[in-house]
PDB file of C-alpha atoms in Angstrom:
ATOM      1  CA  MET A  14       0.000   0.000   0.000  1.00  0.00           C
ATOM      2  CA  SER A  15       1.197   3.499  -0.788  1.00  0.00           C
ATOM      3  CA  GLU A  16       2.759   5.450   2.081  1.00  0.00           C
ATOM      4  CA  ASN A  17       0.858   8.614   1.169  1.00  0.00           C
ATOM      5  CA  HIS A  18      -2.680   7.284   0.877  1.00  0.00           C
ATOM      6  CA  ARG A  19      -5.470   9.512   2.117  1.00  0.00           C
ATOM      7  CA  LYS A  20      -7.479   9.030   5.266  1.00  0.00           C
ATOM      8  CA  VAL A  21     -10.984  10.095   6.228  1.00  0.00           C
ATOM      9  CA  GLU A  22     -12.138  11.012   9.718  1.00  0.00           C
ATOM     10  CA  CYS A  23     -15.335   9.067  10.371  1.00  0.00           C
ATOM     11  CA  SER A  24     -17.593  10.166  13.233  1.00  0.00           C
ATOM     12  CA  ASN A  25     -18.196   6.490  14.073  1.00  0.00           C
ATOM     13  CA  HIS A  26     -14.828   4.843  13.404  1.00  0.00           C
ATOM     14  CA  GLY A  27     -12.186   7.572  13.718  1.00  0.00           C
ATOM     15  CA  ILE A  28      -9.410   8.042  11.161  1.00  0.00           C
ATOM     16  CA  ARG A  29      -9.605   5.317   8.519  1.00  0.00           C
ATOM     17  CA  ASN A  30      -8.800   4.595   4.893  1.00  0.00           C
ATOM     18  CA  ASN A  31     -11.317   6.032   2.474  1.00  0.00           C
ATOM     19  CA  ALA A  32     -13.910   4.354   0.293  1.00  0.00           C
ATOM     20  CA  PHE A  33     -16.503   5.630  -2.155  1.00  0.00           C
ATOM     21  CA  VAL A  34     -20.141   4.555  -2.547  1.00  0.00           C
ATOM     22  CA  CYS A  35     -23.243   5.904  -4.225  1.00  0.00           C
ATOM     23  CA  GLN A  36     -25.610   8.160  -2.314  1.00  0.00           C
ATOM     24  CA  HIS A  37     -28.270   5.447  -2.361  1.00  0.00           C
ATOM     25  CA  LEU A  38     -26.168   3.024  -0.317  1.00  0.00           C
ATOM     26  CA  VAL A  39     -25.383   5.757   2.216  1.00  0.00           C
ATOM     27  CA  ASN A  40     -29.066   6.694   2.464  1.00  0.00           C
ATOM     28  CA  SER A  41     -30.334   3.070   2.340  1.00  0.00           C
ATOM     29  CA  GLU A  42     -32.556   3.999  -0.613  1.00  0.00           C
ATOM     30  CA  PHE A  43     -31.863   1.007  -2.871  1.00  0.00           C
ATOM     31  CA  SER A  44     -30.428  -2.437  -2.344  1.00  0.00           C
ATOM     32  CA  GLY A  45     -27.657  -4.253  -4.121  1.00  0.00           C
ATOM     33  CA  PHE A  46     -23.928  -3.867  -3.706  1.00  0.00           C
ATOM     34  CA  TRP A  47     -21.916  -3.773  -6.899  1.00  0.00           C
ATOM     35  CA  GLU A  48     -18.154  -3.382  -6.820  1.00  0.00           C
ATOM     36  CA  PRO A  49     -15.359  -3.738  -9.382  1.00  0.00           C
ATOM     37  CA  PHE A  50     -13.966  -6.745  -7.487  1.00  0.00           C
ATOM     38  CA  ASP A  51     -15.012  -8.809  -4.460  1.00  0.00           C
ATOM     39  CA  SER A  52     -13.399  -6.868  -1.619  1.00  0.00           C
ATOM     40  CA  ASP A  53     -12.322  -8.513   1.625  1.00  0.00           C
ATOM     41  CA  SER A  54     -12.450  -6.718   4.989  1.00  0.00           C
ATOM     42  CA  THR A  55      -9.345  -8.596   6.177  1.00  0.00           C
ATOM     43  CA  LYS A  56      -7.155  -6.968   3.494  1.00  0.00           C
ATOM     44  CA  GLU A  57      -5.828  -3.437   3.067  1.00  0.00           C
ATOM     45  CA  TYR A  58      -6.541  -1.477  -0.102  1.00  0.00           C
ATOM     46  CA  ASP A  59      -4.968   1.526  -1.809  1.00  0.00           C
ATOM     47  CA  ASP A  60      -6.601   4.945  -1.734  1.00  0.00           C
ATOM     48  CA  GLY A  61      -9.815   4.982  -3.742  1.00  0.00           C
ATOM     49  CA  GLU A  62      -9.711   1.265  -4.477  1.00  0.00           C
ATOM     50  CA  LEU A  63     -12.848   0.452  -2.456  1.00  0.00           C
ATOM     51  CA  ASN A  64     -15.978   1.596  -4.265  1.00  0.00           C
ATOM     52  CA  ALA A  65     -19.507   0.314  -4.659  1.00  0.00           C
ATOM     53  CA  TRP A  66     -22.908   1.233  -6.041  1.00  0.00           C
ATOM     54  CA  CYS A  67     -26.510   0.014  -5.777  1.00  0.00           C
ATOM     55  CA  ASP A  68     -28.724  -1.867  -8.253  1.00  0.00           C
ATOM     56  CA  GLU A  69     -30.318   1.335  -9.575  1.00  0.00           C
ATOM     57  CA  CYS A  70     -26.925   2.926 -10.201  1.00  0.00           C
ATOM     58  CA  ASP A  71     -25.829  -0.237 -11.971  1.00  0.00           C
ATOM     59  CA  LYS A  72     -28.839  -0.009 -14.313  1.00  0.00           C
ATOM     60  CA  ILE A  73     -27.833   3.548 -15.246  1.00  0.00           C
ATOM     61  CA  LEU A  74     -24.196   2.472 -15.610  1.00  0.00           C
ATOM     62  CA  VAL A  75     -25.186  -0.327 -18.011  1.00  0.00           C
ATOM     63  CA  GLU A  76     -27.442   2.038 -20.004  1.00  0.00           C
ATOM     64  CA  GLN A  77     -24.642   4.608 -20.291  1.00  0.00           C
ATOM     65  CA  GLY A  78     -21.914   2.025 -20.910  1.00  0.00           C
ATOM     66  CA  GLU A  79     -19.469   3.752 -18.545  1.00  0.00           C
ATOM     67  CA  TRP A  80     -19.186   6.183 -15.666  1.00  0.00           C
ATOM     68  CA  ASN A  81     -19.949   9.575 -17.199  1.00  0.00           C
ATOM     69  CA  ASP A  82     -21.803  12.797 -16.318  1.00  0.00           C
ATOM     70  CA  VAL A  83     -25.215  11.081 -16.379  1.00  0.00           C
ATOM     71  CA  SER A  84     -24.278   8.038 -14.289  1.00  0.00           C
ATOM     72  CA  GLU A  85     -22.172  10.093 -11.878  1.00  0.00           C
ATOM     73  CA  GLU A  86     -24.965  12.645 -11.391  1.00  0.00           C
ATOM     74  CA  PHE A  87     -27.383   9.837 -10.533  1.00  0.00           C
ATOM     75  CA  ALA A  88     -24.920   8.103  -8.190  1.00  0.00           C
ATOM     76  CA  GLN A  89     -23.631  11.247  -6.446  1.00  0.00           C
ATOM     77  CA  ILE A  90     -20.670   9.330  -5.050  1.00  0.00           C
ATOM     78  CA  GLN A  91     -20.026   9.834  -1.330  1.00  0.00           C
ATOM     79  CA  LEU A  92     -16.794   9.537   0.656  1.00  0.00           C
ATOM     80  CA  ILE A  93     -17.008   7.133   3.604  1.00  0.00           C
ATOM     81  CA  CYS A  94     -14.520   5.172   5.680  1.00  0.00           C
ATOM     82  CA  GLU A  95     -13.502   1.591   4.933  1.00  0.00           C
ATOM     83  CA  VAL A  96     -15.310   0.277   8.035  1.00  0.00           C
ATOM     84  CA  CYS A  97     -18.573   1.917   6.947  1.00  0.00           C
ATOM     85  CA  PHE A  98     -17.977   0.424   3.475  1.00  0.00           C
ATOM     86  CA  PHE A  99     -17.821  -3.113   4.835  1.00  0.00           C
ATOM     87  CA  GLU A 100     -20.815  -2.473   7.106  1.00  0.00           C
ATOM     88  CA  LEU A 101     -22.829  -1.427   4.041  1.00  0.00           C
ATOM     89  CA  LYS A 102     -21.584  -4.481   2.193  1.00  0.00           C
ATOM     90  CA  GLU A 103     -22.750  -6.722   5.036  1.00  0.00           C
ATOM     91  CA  LEU A 104     -26.155  -5.001   5.164  1.00  0.00           C
ATOM     92  CA  ASN A 105     -26.591  -5.738   1.467  1.00  0.00           C
ATOM     93  CA  ARG A 106     -25.145  -9.254   1.620  1.00  0.00           C
ATOM     94  CA  GLY A 107     -28.411 -10.942   0.615  1.00  0.00           C
ATOM     95  CA  SER A 108     -28.605  -8.902  -2.559  1.00  0.00           C
ATOM     96  CA  SER A 109     -24.887  -8.648  -3.318  1.00  0.00           C
ATOM     97  CA  ASN A 110     -23.811  -8.556  -6.906  1.00  0.00           C
ATOM     98  CA  TYR A 111     -20.293  -8.231  -8.172  1.00  0.00           C
ATOM     99  CA  TYR A 112     -19.318  -6.525 -11.363  1.00  0.00           C
ATOM    100  CA  SER A 113     -15.856  -6.797 -12.801  1.00  0.00           C
ATOM    101  CA  LYS A 114     -14.328  -5.736 -16.083  1.00  0.00           C
TER     102      LYS A 114
END
């Protein structure tokens, strides 16, 4: 892992590595948990490597064919800590989907 990776100060978990998820996962609006690879909470990841989005965001992503202005506007990606990321992943475990290129 890079020595100069960024940290986020989480009100629940303190200073942690960062992760990025769609607004819908943060707000518990839609289910599903799509990520570029199947992440593992026992491993460490580089800055920005952990990211996920919900089923509705994935539909827009598929329609658009890539992350672009339309898909990013819908997702409104949020910065969270890695612990929150894995908590959201666990909450969505029953509906988990994994997307990889």
